[in-house]
mmCIF file of C-alpha atoms in Angstrom:
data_model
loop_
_atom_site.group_PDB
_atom_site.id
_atom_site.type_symbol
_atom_site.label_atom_id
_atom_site.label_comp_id
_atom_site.label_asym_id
_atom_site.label_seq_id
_atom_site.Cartn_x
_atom_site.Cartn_y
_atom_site.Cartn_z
ATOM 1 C CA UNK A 1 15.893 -3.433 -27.285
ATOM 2 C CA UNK A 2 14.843 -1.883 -23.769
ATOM 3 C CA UNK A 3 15.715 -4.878 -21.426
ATOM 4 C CA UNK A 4 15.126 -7.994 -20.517
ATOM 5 C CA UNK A 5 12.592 -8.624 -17.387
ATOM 6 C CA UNK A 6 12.442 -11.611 -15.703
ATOM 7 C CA UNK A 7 8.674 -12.189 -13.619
ATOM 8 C CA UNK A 8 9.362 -14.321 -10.777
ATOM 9 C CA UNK A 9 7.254 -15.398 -7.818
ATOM 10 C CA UNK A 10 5.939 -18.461 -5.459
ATOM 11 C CA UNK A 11 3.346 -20.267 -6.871
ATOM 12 C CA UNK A 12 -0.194 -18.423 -7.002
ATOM 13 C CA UNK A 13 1.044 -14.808 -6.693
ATOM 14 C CA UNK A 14 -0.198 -13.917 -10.016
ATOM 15 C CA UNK A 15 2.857 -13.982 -11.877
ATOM 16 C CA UNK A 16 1.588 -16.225 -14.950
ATOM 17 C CA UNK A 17 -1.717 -14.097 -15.105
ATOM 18 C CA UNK A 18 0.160 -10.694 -14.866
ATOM 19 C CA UNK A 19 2.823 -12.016 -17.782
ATOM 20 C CA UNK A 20 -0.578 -13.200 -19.719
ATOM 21 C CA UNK A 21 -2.488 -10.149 -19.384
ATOM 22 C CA UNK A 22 0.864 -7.594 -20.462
ATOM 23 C CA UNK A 23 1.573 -9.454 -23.064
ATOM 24 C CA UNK A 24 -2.007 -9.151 -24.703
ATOM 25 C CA UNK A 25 -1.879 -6.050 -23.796
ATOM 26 C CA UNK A 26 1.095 -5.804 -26.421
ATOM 27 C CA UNK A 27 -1.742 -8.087 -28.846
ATOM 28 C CA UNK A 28 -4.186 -5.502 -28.477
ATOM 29 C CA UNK A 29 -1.397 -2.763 -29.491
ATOM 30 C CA UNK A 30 -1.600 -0.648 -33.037
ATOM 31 C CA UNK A 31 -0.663 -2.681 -35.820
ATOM 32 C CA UNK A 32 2.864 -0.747 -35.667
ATOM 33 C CA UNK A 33 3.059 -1.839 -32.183
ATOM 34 C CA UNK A 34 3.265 -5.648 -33.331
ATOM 35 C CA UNK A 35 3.556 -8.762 -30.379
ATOM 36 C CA UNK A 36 5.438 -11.712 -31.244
ATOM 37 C CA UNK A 37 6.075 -14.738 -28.499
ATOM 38 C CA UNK A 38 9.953 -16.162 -29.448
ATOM 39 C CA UNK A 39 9.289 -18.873 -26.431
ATOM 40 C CA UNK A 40 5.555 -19.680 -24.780
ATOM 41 C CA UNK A 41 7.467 -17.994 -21.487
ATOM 42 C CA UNK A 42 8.806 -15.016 -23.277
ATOM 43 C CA UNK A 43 7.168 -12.375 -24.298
ATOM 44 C CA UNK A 44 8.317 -8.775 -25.611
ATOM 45 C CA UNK A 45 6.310 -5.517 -25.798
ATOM 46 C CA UNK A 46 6.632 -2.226 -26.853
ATOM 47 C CA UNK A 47 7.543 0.024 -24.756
ATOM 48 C CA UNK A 48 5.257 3.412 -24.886
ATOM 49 C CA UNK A 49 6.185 6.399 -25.297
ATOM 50 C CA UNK A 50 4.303 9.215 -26.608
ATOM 51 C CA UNK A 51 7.328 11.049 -28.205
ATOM 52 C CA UNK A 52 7.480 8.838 -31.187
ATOM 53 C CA UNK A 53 3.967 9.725 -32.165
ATOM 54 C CA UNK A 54 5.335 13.490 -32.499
ATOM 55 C CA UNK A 55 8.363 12.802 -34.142
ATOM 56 C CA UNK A 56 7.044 10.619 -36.701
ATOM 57 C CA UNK A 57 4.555 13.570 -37.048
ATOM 58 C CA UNK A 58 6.753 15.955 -37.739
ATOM 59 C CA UNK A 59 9.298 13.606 -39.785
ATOM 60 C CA UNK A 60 6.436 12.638 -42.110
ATOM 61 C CA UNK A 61 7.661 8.957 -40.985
ATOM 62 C CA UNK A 62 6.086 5.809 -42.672
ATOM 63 C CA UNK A 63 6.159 3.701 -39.616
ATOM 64 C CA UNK A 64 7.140 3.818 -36.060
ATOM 65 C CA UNK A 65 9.134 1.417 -33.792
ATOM 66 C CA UNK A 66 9.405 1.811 -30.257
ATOM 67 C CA UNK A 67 12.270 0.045 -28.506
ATOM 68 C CA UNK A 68 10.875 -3.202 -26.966
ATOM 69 C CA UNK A 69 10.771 -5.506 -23.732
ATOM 70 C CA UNK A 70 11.285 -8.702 -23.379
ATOM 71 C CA UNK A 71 9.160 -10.450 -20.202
ATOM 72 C CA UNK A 72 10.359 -13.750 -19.259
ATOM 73 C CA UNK A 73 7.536 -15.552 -16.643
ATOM 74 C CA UNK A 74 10.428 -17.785 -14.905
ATOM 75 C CA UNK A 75 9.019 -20.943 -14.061
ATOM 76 C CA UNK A 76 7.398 -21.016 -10.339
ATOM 77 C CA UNK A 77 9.652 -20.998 -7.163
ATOM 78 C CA UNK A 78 9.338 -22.889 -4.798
ATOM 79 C CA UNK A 79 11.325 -23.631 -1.732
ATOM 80 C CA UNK A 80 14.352 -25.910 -2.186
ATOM 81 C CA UNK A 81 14.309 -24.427 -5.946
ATOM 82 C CA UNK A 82 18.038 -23.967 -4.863
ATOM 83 C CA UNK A 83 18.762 -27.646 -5.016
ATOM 84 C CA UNK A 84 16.412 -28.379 -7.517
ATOM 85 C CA UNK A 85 12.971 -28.784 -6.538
ATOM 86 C CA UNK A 86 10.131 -28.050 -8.849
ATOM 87 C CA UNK A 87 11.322 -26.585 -11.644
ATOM 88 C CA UNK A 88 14.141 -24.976 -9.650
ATOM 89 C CA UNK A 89 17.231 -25.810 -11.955
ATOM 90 C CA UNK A 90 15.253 -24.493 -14.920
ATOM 91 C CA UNK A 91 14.353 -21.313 -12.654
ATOM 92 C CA UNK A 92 17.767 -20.591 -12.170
ATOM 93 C CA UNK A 93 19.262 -21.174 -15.694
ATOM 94 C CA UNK A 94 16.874 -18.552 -16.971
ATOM 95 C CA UNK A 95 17.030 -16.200 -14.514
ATOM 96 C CA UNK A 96 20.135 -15.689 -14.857
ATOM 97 C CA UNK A 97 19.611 -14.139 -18.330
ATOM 98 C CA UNK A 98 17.888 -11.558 -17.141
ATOM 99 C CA UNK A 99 18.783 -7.620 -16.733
ATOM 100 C CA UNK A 100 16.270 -7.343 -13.582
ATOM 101 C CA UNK A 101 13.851 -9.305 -11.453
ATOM 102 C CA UNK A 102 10.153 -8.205 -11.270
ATOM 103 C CA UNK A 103 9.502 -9.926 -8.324
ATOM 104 C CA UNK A 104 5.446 -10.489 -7.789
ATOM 105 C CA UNK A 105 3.772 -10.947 -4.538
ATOM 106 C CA UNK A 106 0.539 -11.682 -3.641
ATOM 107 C CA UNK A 107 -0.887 -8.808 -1.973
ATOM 108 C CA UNK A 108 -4.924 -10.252 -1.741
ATOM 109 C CA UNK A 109 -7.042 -11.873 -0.246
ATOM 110 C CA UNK A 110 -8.918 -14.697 -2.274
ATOM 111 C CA UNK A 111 -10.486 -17.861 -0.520
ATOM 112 C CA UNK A 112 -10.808 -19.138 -4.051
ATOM 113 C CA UNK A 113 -6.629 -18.815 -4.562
ATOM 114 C CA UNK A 114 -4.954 -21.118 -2.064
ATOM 115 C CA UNK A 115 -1.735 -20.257 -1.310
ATOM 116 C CA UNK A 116 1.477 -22.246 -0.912
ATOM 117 C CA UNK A 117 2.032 -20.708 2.984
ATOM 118 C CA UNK A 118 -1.261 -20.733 3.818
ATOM 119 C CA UNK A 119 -1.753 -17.618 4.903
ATOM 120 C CA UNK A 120 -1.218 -13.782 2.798
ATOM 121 C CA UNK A 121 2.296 -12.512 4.461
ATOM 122 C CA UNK A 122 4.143 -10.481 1.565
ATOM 123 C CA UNK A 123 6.676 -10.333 3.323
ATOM 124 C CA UNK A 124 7.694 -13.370 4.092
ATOM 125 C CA UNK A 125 7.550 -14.631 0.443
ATOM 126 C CA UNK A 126 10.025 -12.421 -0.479
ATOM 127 C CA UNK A 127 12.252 -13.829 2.212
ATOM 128 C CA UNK A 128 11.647 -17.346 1.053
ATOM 129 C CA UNK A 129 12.489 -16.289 -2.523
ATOM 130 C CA UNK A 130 15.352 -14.100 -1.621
ATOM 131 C CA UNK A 131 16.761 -17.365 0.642
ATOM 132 C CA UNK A 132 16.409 -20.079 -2.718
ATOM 133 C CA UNK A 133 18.196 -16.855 -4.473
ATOM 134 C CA UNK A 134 20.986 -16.494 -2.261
ATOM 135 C CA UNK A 135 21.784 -20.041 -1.460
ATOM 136 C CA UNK A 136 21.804 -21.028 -5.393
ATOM 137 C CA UNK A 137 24.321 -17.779 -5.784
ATOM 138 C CA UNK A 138 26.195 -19.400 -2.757
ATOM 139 C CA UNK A 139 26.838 -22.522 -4.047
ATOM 140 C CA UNK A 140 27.614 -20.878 -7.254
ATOM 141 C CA UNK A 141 30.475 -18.934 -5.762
ATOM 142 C CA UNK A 142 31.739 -21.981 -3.498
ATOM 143 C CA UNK A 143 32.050 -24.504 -6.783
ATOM 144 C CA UNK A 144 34.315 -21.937 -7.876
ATOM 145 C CA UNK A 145 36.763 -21.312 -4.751
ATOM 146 C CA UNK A 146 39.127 -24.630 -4.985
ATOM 147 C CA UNK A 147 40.067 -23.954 -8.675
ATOM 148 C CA UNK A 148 40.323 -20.072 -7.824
ATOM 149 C CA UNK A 149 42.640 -20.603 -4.642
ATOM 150 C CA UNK A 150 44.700 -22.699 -6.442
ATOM 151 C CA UNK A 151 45.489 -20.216 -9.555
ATOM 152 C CA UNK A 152 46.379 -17.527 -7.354
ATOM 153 C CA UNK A 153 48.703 -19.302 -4.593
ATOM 154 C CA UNK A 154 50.352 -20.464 -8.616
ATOM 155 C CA UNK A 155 50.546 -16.260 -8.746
ATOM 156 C CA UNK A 156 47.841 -15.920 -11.348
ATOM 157 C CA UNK A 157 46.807 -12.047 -10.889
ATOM 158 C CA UNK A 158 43.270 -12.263 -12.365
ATOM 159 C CA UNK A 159 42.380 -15.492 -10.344
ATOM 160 C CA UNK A 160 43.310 -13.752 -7.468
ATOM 161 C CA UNK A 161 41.506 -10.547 -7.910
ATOM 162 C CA UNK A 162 38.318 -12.919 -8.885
ATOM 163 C CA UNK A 163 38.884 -14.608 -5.311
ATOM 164 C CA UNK A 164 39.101 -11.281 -3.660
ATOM 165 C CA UNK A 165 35.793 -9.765 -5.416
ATOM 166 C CA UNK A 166 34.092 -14.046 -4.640
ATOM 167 C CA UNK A 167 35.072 -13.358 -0.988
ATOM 168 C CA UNK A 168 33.521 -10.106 -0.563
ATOM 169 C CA UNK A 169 30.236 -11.483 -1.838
ATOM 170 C CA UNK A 170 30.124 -14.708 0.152
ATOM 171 C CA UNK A 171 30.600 -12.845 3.071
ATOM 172 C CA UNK A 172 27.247 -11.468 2.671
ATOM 173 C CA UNK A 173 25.775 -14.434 1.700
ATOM 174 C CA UNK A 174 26.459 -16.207 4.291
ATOM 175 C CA UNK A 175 25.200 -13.602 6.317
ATOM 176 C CA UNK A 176 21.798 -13.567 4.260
ATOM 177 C CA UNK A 177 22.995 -10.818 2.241
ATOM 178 C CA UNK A 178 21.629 -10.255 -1.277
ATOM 179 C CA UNK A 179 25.113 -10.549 -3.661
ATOM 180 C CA UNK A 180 24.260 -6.574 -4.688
ATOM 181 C CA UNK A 181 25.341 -4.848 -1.300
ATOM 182 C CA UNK A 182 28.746 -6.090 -2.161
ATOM 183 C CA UNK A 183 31.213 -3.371 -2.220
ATOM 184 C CA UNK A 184 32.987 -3.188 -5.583
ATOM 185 C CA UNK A 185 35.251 -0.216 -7.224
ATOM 186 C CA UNK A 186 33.674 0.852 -10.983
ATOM 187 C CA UNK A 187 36.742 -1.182 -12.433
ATOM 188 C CA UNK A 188 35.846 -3.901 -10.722
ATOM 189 C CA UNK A 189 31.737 -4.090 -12.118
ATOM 190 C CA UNK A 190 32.531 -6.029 -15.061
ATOM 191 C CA UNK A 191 34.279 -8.410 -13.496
ATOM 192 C CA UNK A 192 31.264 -8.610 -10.617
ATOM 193 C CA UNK A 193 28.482 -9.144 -13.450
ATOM 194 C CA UNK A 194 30.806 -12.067 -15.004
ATOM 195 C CA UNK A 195 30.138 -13.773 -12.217
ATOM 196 C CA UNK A 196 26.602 -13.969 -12.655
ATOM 197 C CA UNK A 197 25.004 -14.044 -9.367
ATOM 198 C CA UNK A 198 20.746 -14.013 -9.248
ATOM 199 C CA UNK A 199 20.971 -11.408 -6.320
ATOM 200 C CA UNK A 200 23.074 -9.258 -7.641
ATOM 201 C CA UNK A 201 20.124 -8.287 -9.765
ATOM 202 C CA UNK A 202 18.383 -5.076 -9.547
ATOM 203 C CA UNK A 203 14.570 -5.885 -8.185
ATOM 204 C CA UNK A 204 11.514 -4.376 -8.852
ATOM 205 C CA UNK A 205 8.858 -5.524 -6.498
ATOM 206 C CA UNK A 206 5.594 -5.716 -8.202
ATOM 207 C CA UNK A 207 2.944 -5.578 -5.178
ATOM 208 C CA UNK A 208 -0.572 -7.689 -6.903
ATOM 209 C CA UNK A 209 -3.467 -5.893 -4.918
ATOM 210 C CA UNK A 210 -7.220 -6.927 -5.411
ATOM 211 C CA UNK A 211 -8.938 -4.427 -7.920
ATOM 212 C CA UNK A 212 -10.639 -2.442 -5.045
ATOM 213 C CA UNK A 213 -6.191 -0.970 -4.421
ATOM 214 C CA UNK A 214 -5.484 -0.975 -7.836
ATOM 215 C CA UNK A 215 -5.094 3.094 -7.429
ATOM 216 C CA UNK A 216 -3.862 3.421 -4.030
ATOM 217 C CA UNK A 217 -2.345 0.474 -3.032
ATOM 218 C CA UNK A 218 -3.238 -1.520 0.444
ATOM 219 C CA UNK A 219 -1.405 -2.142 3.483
ATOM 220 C CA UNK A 220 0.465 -5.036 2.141
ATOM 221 C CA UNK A 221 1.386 -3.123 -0.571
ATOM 222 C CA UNK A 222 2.642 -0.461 1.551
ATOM 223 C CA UNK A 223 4.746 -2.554 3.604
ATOM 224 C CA UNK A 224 6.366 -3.904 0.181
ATOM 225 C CA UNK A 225 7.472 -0.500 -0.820
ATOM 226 C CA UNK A 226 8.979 0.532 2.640
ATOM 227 C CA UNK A 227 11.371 -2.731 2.307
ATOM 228 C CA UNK A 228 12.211 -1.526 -1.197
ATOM 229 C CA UNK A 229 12.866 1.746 0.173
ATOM 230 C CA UNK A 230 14.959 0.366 2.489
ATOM 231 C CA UNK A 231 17.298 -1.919 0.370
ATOM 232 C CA UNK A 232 17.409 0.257 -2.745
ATOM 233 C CA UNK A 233 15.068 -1.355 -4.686
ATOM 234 C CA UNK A 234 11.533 -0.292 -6.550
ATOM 235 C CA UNK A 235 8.280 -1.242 -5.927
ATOM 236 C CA UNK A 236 4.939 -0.639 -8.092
ATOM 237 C CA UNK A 237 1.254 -1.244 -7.652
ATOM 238 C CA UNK A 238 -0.464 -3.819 -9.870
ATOM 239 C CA UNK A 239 -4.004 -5.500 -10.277
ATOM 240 C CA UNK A 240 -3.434 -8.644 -12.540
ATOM 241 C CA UNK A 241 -6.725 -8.829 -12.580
ATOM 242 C CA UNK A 242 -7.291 -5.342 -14.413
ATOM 243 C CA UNK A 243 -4.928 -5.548 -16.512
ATOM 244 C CA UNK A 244 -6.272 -9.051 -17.564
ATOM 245 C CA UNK A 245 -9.371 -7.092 -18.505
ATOM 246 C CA UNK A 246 -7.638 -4.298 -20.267
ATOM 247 C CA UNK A 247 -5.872 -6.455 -22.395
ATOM 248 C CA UNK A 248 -9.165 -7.433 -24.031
ATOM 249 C CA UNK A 249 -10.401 -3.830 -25.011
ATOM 250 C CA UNK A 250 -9.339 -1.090 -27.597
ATOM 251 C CA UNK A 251 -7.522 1.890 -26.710
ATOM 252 C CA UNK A 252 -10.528 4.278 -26.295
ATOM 253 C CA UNK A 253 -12.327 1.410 -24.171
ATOM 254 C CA UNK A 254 -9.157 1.101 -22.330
ATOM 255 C CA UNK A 255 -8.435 4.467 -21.316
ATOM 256 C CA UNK A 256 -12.236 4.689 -20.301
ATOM 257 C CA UNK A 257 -11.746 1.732 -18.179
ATOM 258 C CA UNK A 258 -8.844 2.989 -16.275
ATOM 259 C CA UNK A 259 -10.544 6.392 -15.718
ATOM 260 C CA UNK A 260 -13.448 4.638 -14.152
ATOM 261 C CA UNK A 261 -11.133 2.937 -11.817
ATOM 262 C CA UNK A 262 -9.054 6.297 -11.145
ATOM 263 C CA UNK A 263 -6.086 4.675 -13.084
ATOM 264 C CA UNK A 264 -3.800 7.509 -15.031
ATOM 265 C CA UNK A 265 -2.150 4.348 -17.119
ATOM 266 C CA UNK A 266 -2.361 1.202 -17.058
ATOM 267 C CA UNK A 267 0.010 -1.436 -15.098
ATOM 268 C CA UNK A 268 2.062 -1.956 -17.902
ATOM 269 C CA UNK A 269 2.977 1.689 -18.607
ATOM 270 C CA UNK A 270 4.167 1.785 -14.487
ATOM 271 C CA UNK A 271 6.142 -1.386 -14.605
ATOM 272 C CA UNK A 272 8.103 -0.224 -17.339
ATOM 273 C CA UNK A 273 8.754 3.405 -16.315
ATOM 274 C CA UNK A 274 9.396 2.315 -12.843
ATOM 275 C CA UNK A 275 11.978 -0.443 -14.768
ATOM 276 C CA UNK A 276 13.679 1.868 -16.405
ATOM 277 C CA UNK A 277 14.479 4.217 -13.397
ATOM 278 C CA UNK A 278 15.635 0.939 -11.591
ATOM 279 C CA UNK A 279 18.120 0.500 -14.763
ATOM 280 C CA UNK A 280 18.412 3.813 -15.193
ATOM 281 C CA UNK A 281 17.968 3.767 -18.854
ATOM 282 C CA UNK A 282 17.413 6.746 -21.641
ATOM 283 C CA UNK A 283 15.650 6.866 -24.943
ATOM 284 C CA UNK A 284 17.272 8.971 -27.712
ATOM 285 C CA UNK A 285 15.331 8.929 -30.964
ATOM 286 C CA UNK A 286 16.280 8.791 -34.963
ATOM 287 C CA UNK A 287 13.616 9.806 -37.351
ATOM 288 C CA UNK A 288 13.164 10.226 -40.965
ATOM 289 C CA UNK A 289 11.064 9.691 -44.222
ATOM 290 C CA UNK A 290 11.174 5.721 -43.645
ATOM 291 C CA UNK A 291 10.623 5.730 -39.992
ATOM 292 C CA UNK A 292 10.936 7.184 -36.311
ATOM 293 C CA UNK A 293 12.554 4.918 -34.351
ATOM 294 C CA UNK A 294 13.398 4.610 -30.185
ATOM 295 C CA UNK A 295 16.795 3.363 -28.579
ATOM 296 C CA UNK A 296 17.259 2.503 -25.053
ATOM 297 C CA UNK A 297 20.601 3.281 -23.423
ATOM 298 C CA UNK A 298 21.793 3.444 -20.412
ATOM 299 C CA UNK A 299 22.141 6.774 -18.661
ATOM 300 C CA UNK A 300 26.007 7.939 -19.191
ATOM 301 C CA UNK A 301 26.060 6.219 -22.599
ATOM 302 C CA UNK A 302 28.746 8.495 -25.094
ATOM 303 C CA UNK A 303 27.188 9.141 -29.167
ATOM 304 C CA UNK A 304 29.712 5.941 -30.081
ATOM 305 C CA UNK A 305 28.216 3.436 -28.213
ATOM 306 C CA UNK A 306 25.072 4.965 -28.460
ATOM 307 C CA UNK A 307 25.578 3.950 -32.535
ATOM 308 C CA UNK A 308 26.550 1.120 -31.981
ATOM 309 C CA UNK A 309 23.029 -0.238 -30.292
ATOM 310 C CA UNK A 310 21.913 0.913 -34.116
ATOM 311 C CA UNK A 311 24.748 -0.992 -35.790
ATOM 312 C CA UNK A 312 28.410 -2.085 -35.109
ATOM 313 C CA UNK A 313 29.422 -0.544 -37.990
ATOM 314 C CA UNK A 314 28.485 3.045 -36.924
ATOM 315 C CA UNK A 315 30.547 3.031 -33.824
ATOM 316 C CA UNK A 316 33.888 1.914 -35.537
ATOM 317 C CA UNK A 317 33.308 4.661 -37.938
ATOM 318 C CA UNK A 318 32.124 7.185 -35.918
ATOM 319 C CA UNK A 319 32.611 10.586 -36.875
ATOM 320 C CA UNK A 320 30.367 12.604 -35.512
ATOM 321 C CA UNK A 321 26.333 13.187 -34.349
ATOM 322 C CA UNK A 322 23.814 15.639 -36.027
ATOM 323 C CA UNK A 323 21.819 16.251 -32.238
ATOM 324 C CA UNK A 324 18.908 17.751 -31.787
ATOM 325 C CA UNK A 325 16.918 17.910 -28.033
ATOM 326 C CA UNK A 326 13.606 16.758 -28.299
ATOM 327 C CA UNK A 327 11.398 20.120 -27.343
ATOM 328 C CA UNK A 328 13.834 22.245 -30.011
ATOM 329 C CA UNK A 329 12.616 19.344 -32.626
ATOM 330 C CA UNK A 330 9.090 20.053 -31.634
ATOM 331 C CA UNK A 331 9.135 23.313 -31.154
ATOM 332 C CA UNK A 332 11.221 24.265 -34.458
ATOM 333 C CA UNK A 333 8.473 21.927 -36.276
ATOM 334 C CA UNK A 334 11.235 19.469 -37.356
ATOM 335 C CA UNK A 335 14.707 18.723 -38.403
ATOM 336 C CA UNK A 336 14.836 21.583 -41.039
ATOM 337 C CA UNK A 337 13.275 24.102 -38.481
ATOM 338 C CA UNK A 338 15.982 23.022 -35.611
ATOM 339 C CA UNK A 339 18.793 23.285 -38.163
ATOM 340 C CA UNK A 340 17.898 26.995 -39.308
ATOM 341 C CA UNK A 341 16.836 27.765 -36.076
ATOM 342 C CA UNK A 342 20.594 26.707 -34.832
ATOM 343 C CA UNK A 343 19.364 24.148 -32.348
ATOM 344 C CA UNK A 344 21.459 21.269 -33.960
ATOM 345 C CA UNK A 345 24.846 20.540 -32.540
ATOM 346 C CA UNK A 346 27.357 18.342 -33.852
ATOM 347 C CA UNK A 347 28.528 16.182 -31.211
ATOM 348 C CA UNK A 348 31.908 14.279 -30.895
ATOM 349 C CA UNK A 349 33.167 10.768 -29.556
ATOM 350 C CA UNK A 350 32.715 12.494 -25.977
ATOM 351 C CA UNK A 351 29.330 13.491 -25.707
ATOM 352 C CA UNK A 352 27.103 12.394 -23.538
ATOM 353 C CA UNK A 353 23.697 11.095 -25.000
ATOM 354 C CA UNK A 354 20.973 12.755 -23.387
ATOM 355 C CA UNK A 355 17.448 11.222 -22.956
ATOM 356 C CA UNK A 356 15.042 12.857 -25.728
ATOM 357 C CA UNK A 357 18.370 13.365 -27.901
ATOM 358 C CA UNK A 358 16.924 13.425 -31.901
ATOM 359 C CA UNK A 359 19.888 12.157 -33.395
ATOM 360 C CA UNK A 360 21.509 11.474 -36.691
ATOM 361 C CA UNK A 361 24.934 9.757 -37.089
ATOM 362 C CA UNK A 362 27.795 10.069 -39.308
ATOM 363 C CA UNK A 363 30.178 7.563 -39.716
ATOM 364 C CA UNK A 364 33.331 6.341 -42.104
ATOM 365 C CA UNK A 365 32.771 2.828 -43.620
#
């Protein structure tokens, strides 16, 4: 699994019409690249990569399966979603299941698309989506504070290092402070992510621009990505609308299309790279007669938890990993041509999984 992305936005943004057109995008994919829709809001994809191609190559590999992404298109937001309006309770219930926001505003003009406002200011629908965010985390964190403050005046350590870590983050929420700018020792994280605040999310702003700023973005656009610039975020560059269209067309047709447009990739391809920066996520690889296969970890990840994203088992029993970087296994011509060549390393419980890492695990049963 890569992660889990959750497309949010105010009514007529383009959220339901990006999440559409990526996910038939994933339709339209090689038959090894396979789409499947587990609810009519989520949808995963594959996530490309053109490594697999070579290693599979190489490995003589009978199939190949890239890690995946899941998009969930969160129902529309709308203000008062914090208490409840529109959809707003079902909004927040899913959201919170969710490893990152890709937040979509409307960045066009289109008589024919009214929208909620009005009038076409970017930035103040993020505002008004950041506000719902932040007051639902608020009155999160305030249900909790009676039962809290009464476990730690009865000297209960945890409930009073909860309280502490609560405090710090309704300080900035009731300053109109996003939950993440709360300052938290690394002991400390896990206990912050239990508490499962919406703004404490990592965002990627996904600016929708008319076709016409597809490659270059607009001025709406622009001011999108110096806010994210400012607060830490990312921001990418997106026409719904073309990507609508290249979800209809083959892969040749496809790449044609986006050359026409001076497009390198398509929108898809962006959001996820740009995703997986945000995250800061790595792909390490295994590959072999029966398959090559991706693995998304997160960057800092040691070989024992990087086997257990393959299987439980393998990180209880680790022993060690057979490692090979991803340019030797090119360059040697495969795992038999790194090995001789004395570019495989066996790695121990302390090592540090690399992104490109061609790896093989040993482990006690």
């Amino acid at each position: 699994m890569g992660f889990k992305c959750g497309i949010v936005g105010l009514p007529n943004v383009g959220k339901s019409t990006l999440f559409n057109a990526l996910t038939e995008t994933a339709a339209a994919q090689a038959a090894n690249y396979p789409f499947c829709t587990i609810e009519p809001n989520i949808g995963e994809v594959a996530v490309p990569d053109a490594r697999l191609a070579a290693l599979a190559a190489l490995a003589k590999s009978a199939a190949i399966v890239p890690t995946r992404l899941n998009f969930v298109d969160i129902a529309g937001l709308v203000r008062g979603a914090s208490k409840g309006e529109g959809l707003g309770n079902q909004f927040l219930a899913n959201i919170r299941e969710v490893d990152a926001i890709a937040h979509v505003v409307r960045c066009f003009e289109d008589s024919d698309v009214t929208h909620v406002a009005g009038r076409i200011d970017p930035i103040a629908d993020i505002e008004t989506v950041e506000t719902e965010l932040m007051l639902a985390d608020l009155d999160s964190l305030e249900r909790r504070l009676d039962g809290l403050s009464k476990k730690a005046k009865g000297g209960d350590k945890e409930a009073k290092a909860a309280l502490d870590l609560i405090n710090r983050a309704l300080a900035l929420l009731r300053d109109g402070k996003p939950a993440r700018l709360t300052e938290r020792k690394s002991e400390e994280e896990k206990a912050f992510h239990m508490l499962g605040l919406i703004t404490s999310l990592p965002v990627l702003y996904v600016c929708n621009v008319d076709e016409a700023s597809a490659a270059s973005g607009n001025d709406y656009s622009r001011k999108i990505e110096q806010r994210a610039a400012a607060e830490g975020a990312a921001a990418v560059v997106i026409s719904a609308k073309i990507e609508a269209e290249i979800a209809l067309l083959g892969r040749d047709e496809r790449d044609e299309y986006l050359a026409a447009l001076d497009l390198k990739e398509a929108g898809l391809d962006r959001l996820i790279r740009a995703g997986y920066a945000l995250l800061d996520l790595v792909t390490f690889f295994t590959a072999g007669p029966k398959e090559s296969r991706a693995w998304t970890i997160t960057r800092g990840t040691k070989a024992p938890q990087a086997a257990g994203v393959i299987h439980s088992d393998f990180e209880r029993g680790f022993i060690r990993a057979e490692t090979i970087a991803y340019d030797d296994y090119v360059a040697c011509g495969g795992e038999a041509g790194a090995r001789d060549a004395g570019k495989m390393r066996l790695e121990g419980k302390d090592y540090v999984v690399a992104d490109g890492d061609v790896m093989h695990f040993r482990f006690a049963n």
